Short mmCIF file of N, CA and C in Angstrom, two decimals:
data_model
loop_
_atom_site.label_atom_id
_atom_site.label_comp_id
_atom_site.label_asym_id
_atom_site.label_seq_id
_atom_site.Cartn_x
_atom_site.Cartn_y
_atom_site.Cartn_z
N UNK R 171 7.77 -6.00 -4.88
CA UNK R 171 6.83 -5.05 -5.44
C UNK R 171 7.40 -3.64 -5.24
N UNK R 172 7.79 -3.09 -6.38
CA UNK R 172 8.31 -2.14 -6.41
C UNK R 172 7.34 -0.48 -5.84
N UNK R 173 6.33 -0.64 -6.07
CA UNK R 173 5.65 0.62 -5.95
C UNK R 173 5.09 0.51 -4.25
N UNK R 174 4.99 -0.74 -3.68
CA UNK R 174 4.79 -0.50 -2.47
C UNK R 174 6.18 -0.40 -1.22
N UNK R 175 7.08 -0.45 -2.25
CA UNK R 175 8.48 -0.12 -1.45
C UNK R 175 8.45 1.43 -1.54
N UNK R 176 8.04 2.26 -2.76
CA UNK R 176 8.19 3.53 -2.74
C UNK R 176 7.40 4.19 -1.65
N UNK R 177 6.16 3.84 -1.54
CA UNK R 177 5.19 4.37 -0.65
C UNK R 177 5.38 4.39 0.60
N UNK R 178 5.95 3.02 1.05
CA UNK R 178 6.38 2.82 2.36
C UNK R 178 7.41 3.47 2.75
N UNK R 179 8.44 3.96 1.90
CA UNK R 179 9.34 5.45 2.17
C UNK R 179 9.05 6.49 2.25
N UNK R 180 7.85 7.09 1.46
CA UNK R 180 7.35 7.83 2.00
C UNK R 180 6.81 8.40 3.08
N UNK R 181 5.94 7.17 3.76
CA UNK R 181 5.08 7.57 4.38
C UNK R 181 6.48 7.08 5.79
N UNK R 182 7.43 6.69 5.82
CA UNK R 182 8.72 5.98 6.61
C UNK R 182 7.81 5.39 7.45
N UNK R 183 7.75 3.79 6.60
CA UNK R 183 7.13 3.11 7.21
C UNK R 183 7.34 1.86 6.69
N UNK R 184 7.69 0.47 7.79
CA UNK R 184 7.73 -0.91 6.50
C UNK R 184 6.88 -1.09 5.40
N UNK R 185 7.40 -1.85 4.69
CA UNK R 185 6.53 -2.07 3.78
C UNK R 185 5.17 -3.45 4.31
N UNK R 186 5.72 -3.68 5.35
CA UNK R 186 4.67 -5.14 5.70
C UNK R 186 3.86 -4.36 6.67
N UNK R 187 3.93 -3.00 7.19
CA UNK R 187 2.76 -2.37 7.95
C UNK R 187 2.10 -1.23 7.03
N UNK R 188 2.87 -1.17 6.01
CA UNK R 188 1.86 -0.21 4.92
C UNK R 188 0.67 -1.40 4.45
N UNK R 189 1.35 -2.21 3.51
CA UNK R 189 0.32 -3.18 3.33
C UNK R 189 -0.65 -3.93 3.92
N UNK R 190 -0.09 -3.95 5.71
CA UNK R 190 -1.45 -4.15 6.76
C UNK R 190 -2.15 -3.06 7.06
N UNK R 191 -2.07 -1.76 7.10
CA UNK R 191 -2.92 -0.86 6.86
C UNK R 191 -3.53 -0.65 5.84
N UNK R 192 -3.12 -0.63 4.59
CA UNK R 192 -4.31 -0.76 3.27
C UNK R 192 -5.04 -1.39 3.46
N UNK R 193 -4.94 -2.75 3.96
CA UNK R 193 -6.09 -4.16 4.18
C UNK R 193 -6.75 -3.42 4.77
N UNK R 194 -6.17 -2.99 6.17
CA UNK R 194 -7.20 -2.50 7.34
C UNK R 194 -7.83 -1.29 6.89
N UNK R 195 -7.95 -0.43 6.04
CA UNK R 195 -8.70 0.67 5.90
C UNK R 195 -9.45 0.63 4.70
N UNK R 196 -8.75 -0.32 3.42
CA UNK R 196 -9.64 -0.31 2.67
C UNK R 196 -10.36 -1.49 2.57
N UNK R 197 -10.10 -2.61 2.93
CA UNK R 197 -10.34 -4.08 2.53
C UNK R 197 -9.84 -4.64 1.58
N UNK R 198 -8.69 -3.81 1.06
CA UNK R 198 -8.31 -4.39 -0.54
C UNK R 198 -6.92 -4.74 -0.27
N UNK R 199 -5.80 -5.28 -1.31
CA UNK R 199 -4.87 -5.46 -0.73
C UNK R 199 -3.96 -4.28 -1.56
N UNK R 200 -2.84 -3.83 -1.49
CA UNK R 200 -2.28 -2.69 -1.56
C UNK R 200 -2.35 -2.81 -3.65
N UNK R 201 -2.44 -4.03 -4.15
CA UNK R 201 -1.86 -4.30 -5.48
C UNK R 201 -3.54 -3.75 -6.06
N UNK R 202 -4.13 -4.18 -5.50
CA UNK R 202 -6.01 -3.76 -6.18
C UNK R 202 -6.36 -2.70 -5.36
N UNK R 203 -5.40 -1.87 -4.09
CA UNK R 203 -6.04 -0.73 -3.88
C UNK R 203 -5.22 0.22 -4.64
N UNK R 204 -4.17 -0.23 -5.15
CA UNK R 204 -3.13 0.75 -6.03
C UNK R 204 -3.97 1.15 -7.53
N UNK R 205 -4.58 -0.20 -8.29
CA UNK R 205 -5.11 -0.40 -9.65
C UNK R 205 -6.14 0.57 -9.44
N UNK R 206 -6.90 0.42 -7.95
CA UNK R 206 -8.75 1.43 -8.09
C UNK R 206 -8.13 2.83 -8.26
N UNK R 207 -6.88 3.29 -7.32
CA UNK R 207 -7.03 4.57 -7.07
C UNK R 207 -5.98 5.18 -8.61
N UNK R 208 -5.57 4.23 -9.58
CA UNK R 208 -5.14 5.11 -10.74
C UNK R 208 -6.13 5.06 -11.78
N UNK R 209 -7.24 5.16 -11.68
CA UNK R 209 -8.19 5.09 -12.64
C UNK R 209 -9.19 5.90 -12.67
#
């Protein structure tokens, strides 16, 4: 997944603890918290 590799450089962070923090803060998983927040 390309867009959660970008993010996780950003923020310099794995990509398997970005995506356990999305879970953990939003309840969603990074692919349906990515879709809510471009809309």
């Amino acid at each position: 997944m390309e867009y959660i590799r970008q993010w996780a450089s950003v923020f310099a962070m794995s990509e398997r603890n970005l995506a356990r923090l999305v879970v953990k803060e939003t309840g969603l998983s990074f692919s349906s918290a990515g879709v809510i927040s471009c809309n």
